[in-house]
CSV table of C-alpha atoms and ligand atoms in Angstrom, one decimal:
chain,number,residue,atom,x,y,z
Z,15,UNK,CA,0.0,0.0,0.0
Z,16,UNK,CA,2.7,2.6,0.6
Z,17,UNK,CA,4.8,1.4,-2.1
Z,18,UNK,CA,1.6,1.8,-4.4
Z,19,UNK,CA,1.1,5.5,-2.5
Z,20,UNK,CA,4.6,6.2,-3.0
Z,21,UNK,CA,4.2,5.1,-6.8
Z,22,UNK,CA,1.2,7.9,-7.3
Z,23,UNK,CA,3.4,10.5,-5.5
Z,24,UNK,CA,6.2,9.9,-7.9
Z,25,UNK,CA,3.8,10.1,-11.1
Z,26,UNK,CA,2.4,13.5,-9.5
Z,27,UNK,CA,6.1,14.7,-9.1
Z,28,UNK,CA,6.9,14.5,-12.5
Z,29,UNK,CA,3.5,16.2,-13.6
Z,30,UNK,CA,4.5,18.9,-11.1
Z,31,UNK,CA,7.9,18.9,-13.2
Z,32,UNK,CA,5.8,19.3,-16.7
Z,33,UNK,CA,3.8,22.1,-15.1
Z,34,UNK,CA,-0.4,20.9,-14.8
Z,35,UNK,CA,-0.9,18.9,-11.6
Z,36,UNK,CA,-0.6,20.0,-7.6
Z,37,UNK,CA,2.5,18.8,-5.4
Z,38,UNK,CA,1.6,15.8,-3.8
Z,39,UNK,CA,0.0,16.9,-0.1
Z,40,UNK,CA,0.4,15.4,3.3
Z,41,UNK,CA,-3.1,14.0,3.3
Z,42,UNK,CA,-2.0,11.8,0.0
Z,43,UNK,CA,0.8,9.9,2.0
Z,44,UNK,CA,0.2,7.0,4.3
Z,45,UNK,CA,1.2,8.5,7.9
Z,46,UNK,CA,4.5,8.1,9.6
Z,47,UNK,CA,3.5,6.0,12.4
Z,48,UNK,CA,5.7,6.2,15.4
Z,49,UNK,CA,4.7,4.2,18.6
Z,50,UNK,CA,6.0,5.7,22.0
Z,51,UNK,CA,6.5,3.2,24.7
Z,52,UNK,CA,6.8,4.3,28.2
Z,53,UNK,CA,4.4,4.6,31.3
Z,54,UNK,CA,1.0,6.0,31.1
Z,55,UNK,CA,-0.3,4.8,34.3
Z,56,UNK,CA,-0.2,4.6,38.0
Z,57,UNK,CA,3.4,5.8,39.4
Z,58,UNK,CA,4.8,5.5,36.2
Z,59,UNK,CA,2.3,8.3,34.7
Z,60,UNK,CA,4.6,10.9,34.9
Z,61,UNK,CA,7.1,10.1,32.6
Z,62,UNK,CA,4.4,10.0,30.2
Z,63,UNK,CA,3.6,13.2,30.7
Z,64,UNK,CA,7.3,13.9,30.3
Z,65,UNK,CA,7.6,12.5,26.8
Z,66,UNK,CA,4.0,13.9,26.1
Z,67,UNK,CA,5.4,17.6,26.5
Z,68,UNK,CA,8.5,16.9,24.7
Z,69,UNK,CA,6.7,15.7,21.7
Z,70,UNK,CA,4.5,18.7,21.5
Z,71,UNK,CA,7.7,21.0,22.1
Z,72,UNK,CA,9.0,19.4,18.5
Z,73,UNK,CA,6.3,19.3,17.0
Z,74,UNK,CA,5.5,22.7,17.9
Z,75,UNK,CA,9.0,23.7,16.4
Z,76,UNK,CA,8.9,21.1,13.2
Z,77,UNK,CA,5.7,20.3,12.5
Z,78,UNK,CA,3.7,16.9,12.1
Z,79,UNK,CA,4.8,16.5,8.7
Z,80,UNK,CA,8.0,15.2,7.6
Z,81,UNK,CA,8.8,14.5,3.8
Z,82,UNK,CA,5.0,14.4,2.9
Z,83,UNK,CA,3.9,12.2,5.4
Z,84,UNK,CA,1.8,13.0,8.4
Z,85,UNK,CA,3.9,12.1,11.8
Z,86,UNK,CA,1.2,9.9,13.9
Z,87,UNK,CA,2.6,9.1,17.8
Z,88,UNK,CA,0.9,5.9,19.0
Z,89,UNK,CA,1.0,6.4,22.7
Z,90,UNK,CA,1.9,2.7,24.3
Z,91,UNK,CA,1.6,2.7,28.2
Z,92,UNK,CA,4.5,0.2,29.6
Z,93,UNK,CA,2.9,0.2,33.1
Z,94,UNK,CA,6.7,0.6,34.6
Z,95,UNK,CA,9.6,-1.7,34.0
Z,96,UNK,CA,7.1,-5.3,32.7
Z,97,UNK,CA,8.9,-7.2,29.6
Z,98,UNK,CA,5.5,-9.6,29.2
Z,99,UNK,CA,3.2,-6.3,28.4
Z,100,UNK,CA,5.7,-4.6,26.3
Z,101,UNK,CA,6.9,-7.5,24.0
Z,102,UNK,CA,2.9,-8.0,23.6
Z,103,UNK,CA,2.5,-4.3,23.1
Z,104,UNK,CA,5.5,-4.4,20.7
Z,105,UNK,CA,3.7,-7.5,18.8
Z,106,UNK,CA,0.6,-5.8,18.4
Z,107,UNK,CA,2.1,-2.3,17.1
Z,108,UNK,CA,4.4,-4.0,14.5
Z,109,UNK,CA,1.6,-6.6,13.4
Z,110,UNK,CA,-1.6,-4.8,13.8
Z,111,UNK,CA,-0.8,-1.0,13.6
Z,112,UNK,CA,2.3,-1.6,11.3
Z,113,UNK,CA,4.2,1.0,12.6
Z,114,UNK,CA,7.1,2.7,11.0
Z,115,UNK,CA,9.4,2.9,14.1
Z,116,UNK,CA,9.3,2.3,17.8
Z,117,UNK,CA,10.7,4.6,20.4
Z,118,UNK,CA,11.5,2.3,23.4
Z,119,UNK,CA,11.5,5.3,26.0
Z,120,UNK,CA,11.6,4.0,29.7
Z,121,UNK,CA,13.4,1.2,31.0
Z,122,UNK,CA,16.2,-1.8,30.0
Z,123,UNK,CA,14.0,-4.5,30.1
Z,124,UNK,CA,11.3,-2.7,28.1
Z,125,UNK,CA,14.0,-2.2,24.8
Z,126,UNK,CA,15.0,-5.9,25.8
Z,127,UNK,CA,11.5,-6.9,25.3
Z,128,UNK,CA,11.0,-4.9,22.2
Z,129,UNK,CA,14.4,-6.2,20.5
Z,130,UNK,CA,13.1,-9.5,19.5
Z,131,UNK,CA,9.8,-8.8,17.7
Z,132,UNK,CA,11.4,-5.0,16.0
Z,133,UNK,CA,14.4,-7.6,14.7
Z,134,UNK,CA,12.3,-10.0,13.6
Z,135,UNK,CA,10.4,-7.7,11.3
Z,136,UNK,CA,12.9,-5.2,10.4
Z,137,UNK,CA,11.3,-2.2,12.5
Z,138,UNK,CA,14.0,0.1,13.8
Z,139,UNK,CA,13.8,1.2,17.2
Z,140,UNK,CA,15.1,4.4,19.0
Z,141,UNK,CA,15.8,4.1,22.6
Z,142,UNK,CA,15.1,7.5,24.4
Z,143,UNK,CA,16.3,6.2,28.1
Z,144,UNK,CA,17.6,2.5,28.6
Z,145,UNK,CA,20.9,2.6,30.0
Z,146,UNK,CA,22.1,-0.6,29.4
Z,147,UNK,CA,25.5,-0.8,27.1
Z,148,UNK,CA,24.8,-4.4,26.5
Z,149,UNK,CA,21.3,-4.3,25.0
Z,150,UNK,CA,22.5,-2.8,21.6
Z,151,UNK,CA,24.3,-6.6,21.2
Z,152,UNK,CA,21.5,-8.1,21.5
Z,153,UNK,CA,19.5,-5.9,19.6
Z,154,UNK,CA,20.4,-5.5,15.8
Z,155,UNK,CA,17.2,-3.5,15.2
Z,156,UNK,CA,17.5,-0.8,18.2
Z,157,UNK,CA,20.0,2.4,18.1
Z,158,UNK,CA,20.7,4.5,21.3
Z,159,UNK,CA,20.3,8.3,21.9
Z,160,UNK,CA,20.1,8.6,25.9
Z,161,UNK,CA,22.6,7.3,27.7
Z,162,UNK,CA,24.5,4.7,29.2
Z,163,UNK,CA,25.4,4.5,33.2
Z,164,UNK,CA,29.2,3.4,31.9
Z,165,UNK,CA,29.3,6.6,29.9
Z,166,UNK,CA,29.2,8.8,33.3
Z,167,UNK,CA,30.5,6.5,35.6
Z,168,UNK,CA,33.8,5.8,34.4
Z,169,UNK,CA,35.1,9.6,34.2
Z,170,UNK,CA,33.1,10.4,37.4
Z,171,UNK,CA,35.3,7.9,39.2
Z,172,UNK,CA,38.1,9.7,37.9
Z,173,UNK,CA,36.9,12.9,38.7
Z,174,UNK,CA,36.0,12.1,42.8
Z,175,UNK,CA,39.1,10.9,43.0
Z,176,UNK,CA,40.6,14.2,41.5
Z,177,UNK,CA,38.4,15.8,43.9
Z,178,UNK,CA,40.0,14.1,46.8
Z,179,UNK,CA,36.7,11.3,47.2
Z,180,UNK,CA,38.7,8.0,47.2
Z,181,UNK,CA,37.2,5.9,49.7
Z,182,UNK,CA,34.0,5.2,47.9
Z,183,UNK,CA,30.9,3.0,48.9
Z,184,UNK,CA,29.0,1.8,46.1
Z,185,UNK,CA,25.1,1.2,45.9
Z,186,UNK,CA,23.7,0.2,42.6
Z,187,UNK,CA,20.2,-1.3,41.4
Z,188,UNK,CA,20.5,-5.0,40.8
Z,189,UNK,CA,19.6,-4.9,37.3
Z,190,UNK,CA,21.4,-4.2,33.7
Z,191,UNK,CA,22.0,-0.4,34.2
Z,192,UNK,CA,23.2,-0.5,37.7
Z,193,UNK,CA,25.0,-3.8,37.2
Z,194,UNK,CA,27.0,-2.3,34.4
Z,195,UNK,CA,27.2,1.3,36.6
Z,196,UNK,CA,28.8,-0.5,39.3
Z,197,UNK,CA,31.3,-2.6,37.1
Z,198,UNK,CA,32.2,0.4,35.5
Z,199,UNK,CA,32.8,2.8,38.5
Z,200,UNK,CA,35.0,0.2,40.5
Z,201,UNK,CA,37.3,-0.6,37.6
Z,202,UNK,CA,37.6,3.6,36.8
Z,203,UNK,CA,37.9,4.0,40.7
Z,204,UNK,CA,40.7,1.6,40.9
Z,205,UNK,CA,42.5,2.9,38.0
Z,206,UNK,CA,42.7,6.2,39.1
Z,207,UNK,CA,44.0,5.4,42.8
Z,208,UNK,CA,40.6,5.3,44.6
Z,209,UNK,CA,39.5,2.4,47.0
Z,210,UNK,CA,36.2,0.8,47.5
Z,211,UNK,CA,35.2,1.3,50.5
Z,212,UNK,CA,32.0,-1.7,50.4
Z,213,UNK,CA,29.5,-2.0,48.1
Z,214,UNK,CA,25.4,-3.2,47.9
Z,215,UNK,CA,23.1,-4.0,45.2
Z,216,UNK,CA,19.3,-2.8,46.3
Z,217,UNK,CA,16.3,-4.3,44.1
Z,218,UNK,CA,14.8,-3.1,41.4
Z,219,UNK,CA,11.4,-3.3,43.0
Z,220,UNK,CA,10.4,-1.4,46.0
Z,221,UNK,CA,13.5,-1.1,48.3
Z,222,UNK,CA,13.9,0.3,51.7
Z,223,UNK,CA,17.1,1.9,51.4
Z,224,UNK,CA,17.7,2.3,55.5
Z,225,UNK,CA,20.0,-1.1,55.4
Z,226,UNK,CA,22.1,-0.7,52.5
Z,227,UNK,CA,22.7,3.1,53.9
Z,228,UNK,CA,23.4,1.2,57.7
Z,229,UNK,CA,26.2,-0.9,55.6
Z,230,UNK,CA,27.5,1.8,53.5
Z,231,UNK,CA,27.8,3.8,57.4
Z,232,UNK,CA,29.6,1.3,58.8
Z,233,UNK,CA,32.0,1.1,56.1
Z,234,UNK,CA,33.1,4.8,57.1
Z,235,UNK,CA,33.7,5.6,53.4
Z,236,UNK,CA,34.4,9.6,51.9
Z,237,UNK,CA,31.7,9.4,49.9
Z,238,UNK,CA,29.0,7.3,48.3
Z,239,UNK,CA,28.6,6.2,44.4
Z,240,UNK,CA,24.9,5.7,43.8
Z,241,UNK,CA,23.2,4.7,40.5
Z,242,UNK,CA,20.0,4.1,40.9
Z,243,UNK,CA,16.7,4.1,38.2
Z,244,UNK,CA,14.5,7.7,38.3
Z,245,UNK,CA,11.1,7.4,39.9
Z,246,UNK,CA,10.8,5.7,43.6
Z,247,UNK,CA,14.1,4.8,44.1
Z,248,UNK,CA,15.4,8.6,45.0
Z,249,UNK,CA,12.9,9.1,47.0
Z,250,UNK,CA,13.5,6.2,49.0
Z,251,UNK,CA,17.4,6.7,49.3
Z,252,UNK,CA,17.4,10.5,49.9
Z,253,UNK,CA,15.2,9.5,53.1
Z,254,UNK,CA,17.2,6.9,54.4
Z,255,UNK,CA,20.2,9.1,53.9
Z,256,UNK,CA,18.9,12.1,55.7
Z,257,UNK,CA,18.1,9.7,58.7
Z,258,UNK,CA,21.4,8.2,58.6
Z,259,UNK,CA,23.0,11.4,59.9
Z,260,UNK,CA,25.7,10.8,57.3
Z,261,UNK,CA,25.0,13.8,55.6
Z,262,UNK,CA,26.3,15.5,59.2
Z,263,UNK,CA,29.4,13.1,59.1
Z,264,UNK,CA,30.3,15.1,55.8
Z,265,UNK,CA,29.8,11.7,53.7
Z,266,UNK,CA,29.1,13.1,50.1
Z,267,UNK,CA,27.0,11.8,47.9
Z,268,UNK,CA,28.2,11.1,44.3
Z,269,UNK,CA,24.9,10.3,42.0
Z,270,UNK,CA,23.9,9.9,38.9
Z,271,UNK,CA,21.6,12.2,37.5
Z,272,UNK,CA,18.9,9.9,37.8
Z,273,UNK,CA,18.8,10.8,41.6
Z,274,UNK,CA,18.2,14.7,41.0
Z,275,UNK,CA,15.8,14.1,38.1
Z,276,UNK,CA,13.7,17.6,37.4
Z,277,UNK,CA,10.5,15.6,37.5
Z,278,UNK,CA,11.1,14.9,41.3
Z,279,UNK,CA,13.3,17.9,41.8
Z,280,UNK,CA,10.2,19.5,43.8
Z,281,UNK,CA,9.4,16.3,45.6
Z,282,UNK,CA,13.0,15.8,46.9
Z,283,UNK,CA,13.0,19.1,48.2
Z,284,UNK,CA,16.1,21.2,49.9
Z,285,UNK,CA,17.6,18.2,51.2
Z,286,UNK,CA,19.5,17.8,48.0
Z,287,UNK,CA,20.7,21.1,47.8
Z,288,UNK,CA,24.7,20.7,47.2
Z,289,UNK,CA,24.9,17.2,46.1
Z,290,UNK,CA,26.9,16.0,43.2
Z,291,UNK,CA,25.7,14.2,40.2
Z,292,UNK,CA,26.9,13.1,36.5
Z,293,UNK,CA,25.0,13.0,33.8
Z,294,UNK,CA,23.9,13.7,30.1
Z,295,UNK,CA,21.0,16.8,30.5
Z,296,UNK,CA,20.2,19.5,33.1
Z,297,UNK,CA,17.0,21.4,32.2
Z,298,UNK,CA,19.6,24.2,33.5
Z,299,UNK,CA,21.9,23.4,30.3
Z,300,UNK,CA,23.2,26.7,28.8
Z,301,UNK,CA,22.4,26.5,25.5
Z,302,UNK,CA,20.2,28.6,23.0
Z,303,UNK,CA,18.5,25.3,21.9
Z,304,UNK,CA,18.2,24.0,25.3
Z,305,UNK,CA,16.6,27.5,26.1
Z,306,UNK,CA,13.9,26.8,23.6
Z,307,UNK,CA,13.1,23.5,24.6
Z,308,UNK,CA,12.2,24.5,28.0
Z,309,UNK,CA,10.2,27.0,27.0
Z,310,UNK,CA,8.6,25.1,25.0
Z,311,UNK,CA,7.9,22.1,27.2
Z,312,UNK,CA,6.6,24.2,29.7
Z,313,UNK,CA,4.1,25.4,27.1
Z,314,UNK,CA,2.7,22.1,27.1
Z,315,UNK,CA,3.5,20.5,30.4
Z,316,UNK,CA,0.9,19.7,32.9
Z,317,UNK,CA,1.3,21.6,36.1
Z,318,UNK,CA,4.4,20.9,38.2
Z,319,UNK,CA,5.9,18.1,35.2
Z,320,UNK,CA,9.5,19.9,34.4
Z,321,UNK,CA,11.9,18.8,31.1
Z,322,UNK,CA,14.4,16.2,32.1
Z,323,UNK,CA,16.9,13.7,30.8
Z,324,UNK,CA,13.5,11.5,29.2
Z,325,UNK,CA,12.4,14.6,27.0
Z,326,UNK,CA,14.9,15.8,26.3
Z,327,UNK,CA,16.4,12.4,24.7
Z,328,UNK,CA,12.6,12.1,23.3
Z,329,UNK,CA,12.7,15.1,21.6
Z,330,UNK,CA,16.0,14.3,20.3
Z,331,UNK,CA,14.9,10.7,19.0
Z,332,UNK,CA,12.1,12.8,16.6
Z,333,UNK,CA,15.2,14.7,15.4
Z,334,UNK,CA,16.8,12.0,14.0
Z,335,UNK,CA,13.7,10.1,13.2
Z,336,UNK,CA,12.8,13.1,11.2
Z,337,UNK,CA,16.2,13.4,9.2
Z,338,UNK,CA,16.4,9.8,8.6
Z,339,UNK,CA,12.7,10.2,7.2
Z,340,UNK,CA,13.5,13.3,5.6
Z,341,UNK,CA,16.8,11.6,3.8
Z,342,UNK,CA,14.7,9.1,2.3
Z,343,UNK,CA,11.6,10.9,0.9
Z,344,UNK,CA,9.4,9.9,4.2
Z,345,UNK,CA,10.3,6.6,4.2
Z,346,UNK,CA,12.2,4.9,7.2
Z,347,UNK,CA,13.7,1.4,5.1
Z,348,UNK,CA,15.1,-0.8,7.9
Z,349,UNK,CA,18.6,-1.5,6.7
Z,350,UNK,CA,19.1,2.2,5.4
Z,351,UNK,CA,17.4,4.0,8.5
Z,352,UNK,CA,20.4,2.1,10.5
Z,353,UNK,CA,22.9,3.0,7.9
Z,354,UNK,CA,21.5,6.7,8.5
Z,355,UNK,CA,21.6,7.0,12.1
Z,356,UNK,CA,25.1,5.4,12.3
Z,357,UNK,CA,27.7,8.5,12.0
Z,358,UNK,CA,24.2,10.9,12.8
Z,359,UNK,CA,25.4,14.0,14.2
Z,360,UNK,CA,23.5,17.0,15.7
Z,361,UNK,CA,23.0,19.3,18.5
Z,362,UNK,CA,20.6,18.4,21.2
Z,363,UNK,CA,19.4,20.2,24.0
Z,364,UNK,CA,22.0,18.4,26.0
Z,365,UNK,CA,24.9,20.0,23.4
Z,366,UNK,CA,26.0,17.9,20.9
Z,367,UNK,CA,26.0,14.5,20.0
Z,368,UNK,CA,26.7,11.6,17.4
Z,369,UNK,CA,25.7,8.2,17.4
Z,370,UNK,CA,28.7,5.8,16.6
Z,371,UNK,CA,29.4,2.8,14.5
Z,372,UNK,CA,27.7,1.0,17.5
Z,373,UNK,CA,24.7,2.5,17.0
Z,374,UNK,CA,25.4,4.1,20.4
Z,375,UNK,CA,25.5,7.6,21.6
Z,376,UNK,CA,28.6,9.4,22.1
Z,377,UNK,CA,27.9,12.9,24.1
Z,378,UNK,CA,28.9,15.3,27.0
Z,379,UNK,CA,29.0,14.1,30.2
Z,380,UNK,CA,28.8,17.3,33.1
Z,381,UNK,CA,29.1,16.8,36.8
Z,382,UNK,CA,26.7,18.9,38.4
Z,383,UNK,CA,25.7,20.6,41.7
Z,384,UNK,CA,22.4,20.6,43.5
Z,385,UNK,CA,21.9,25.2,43.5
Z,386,UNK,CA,19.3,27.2,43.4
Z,387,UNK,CA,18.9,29.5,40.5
Z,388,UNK,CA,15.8,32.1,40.3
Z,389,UNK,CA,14.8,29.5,43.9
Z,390,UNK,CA,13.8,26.6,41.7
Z,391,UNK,CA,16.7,23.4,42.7
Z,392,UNK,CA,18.4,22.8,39.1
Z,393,UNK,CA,21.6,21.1,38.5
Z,394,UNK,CA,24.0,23.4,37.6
Z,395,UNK,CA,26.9,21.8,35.6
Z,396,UNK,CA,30.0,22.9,37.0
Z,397,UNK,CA,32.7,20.8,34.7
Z,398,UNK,CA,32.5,18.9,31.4
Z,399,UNK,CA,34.1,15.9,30.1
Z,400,UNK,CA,33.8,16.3,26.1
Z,401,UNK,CA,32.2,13.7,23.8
Z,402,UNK,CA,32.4,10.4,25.9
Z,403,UNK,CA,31.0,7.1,24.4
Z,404,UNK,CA,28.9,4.4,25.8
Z,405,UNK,CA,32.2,2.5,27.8
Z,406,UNK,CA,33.2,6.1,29.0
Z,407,UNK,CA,36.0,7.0,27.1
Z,408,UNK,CA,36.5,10.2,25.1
Z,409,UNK,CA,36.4,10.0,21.9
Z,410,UNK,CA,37.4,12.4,18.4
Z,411,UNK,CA,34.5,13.2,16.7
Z,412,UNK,CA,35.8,15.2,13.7
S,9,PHB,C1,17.0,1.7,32.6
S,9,PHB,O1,16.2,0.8,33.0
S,9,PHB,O2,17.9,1.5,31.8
S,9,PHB,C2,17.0,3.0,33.3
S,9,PHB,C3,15.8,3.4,33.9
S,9,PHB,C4,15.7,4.6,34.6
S,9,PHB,C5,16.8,5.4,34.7
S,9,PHB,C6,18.0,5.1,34.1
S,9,PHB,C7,18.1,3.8,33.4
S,9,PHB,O3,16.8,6.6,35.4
């Protein structure tokens, strides 16, 4: 059908060419259909309402047509980290609502779940968040424009030690991002002279953080390394901290970003006021692009929902969606839509970046402070490590 469409809008081009017929118009092409997969519902609502506001920001700035063909978003709600409901979900877009691509925005074994069904029938998939280096190996079909928690762990080590932090505990999430966030902060750590003080591995689901903080106490450590997922983990740790009375001990907290993420900034409250994170985005990024992707977000944003590391990356993955499209007359062909976004380089809000032979992302990295600016908390980034890839290592990029 959209070769056949495709066909007719040729024929019309070349009668354009001779002069007697009207260029072909947006309502002629078969939509772009891109299906957005991240949570909807229950706690996991918000970050819907993140990438909701971040697609209206682009579209706002690019419009909802791209090389002829009306841009359709296919909202699929995750329900939180679930594999089962997102490879059905994945099934059902690809089978039933034939989309053109898949954004695989929230978590690592989401774009897991997703890989197998998007390979299978050659529909390429843009992941917006999962952190996981290793999921691009087992996913030919899937190409990375967030992050991964190797790319800011590995010169963050370096930097605490710089900093005079080198007796460090470690807490990361027992799954695939934190797994990889702790393997890649201990081997930086001990390269650069630091020691590990002790380290934990919380769940994934639901942990009470006040035992893991007891053992990283008694380990009398400088500072602590935390990675953990956005959503109810900071919550959880910040409180467990603050009761711990290690803040008082002068024990420093070395995050990720994940743990001062915008969307919880006012939920977190004061108590994270001077804490130290790494990461790809601050909404406080000095940028004239950044700038307008604020202020365009907060056009759109439901009361008290603030741009963060998830739209940002989610406005960014309709950037290249719509220059891949764009390169190939509206059309997003499987093999040359990878071939595209390989070597891809633009600037984001985040400053710039390039996807890699990998099909990974290769990008600033700023360590940040907790401050408030105009009395709203933002991370302010106070150093920058230039164009790191997805194992942490700088890299040339021209
Ligand atoms: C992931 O599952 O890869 C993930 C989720 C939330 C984050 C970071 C990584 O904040």
């Amino acid at each position: 059908m959209f070769r056949k469409t495709l066909a007719v809008t040729a024929m019309l081009g070349a009668a354009v060419a001779i002069g007697f017929a009207p260029a072909a118009r947006a309502d002629e092409a078969p939509p772009l259909k891109i299906a957005l997969f991240t949570g909807y519902s229950g706690p996991f609502a918000i970050f819907g309402q993140e990438a909701d506001a971040a697609v209206a920001a682009f579209l706002k700035e690019h419009g909802d047509v791209v090389a002829g063909r009306k841009v359709v978003i296919l909202k699929r709600d995750t329900t939180g980290p679930n594999p089962d409901v997102v490879h059905r979900l994945a099934q059902e877009a690809i089978t039933r609502d034939h989309v053109d691509v898949i954004i695989a925005g929230d978590y690592t074994p989401n774009a897991l779940a997703i890989a197998g069904p998007s390979a299978q029938a050659h529909v390429p998939v843009l992941i917006a968040n999962a952190a996981t280096t290793s999921i691009l190996e087992r996913s030919p079909s899937e190409v990375r424009l967030g992050f991964t928690t190797s790319q800011v762990a590995v010169p963050y080590a370096k930097w605490a030690v710089a900093h005079g932090y080198k007796r460090i505990f470690a807490i990361y999430t027992d799954y695939g991002p934190g797994i990889e966030a702790g393997a890649a902060f201990k081997k930086s750590l001990a390269e650069a002279g630091g020691t590990l003080a002790g380290e934990v591995k919380p769940p994934l689901r639901s942990p009470d953080y006040s035992a893991y903080v007891q053992r990283a106490k008694d380990s009398d450590p400088q500072a602590i390394f935390i990675f953990a997922p956005a959503g109810e983990h900071p919550q959880a740790f910040l409180k467990a901290y603050a009761d711990s009375g290690l803040k008082e001990k002068g024990v420093k907290i070395l995050a990720t970003g994940d743990l001062t993420d915008e969307l919880q900034f006012d939920a977190l409250g004061d108590k994270t006021l001077g804490m130290y994170t790494v990461f790809h985005y601050s909404e406080n990024h000095d940028s004239a692009l950044n700038r307008q992707f604020v202020k365009d977000f907060y056009a759109f944003a439901q009361p008290h929902v603030r741009p963060d590391f998830g739209g940002a990356c989610t406005y960014d993955v309709l950037q290249a969606i719509y220059k891949a499209a764009a390169a190939q007359g509206g059309k997003l062909d499987y093999d040359k839509t990878i071939a595209l976004l390989k070597g891809m380089k633009f600037e984001s809000p985040r400053g710039p970046i390039m996807i890699d032979d990998h099909r990974d992302i290769v990008q600033n990295v700023y360590i940040r402070e907790v401050r408030k600016v105009d009395g709203k908390l933002q991370n302010v980034e106070i150093d920058t490590i230039p164009m790191v890839d997805d194992h942490g290592n700088q890299v040339k990029t021209n």
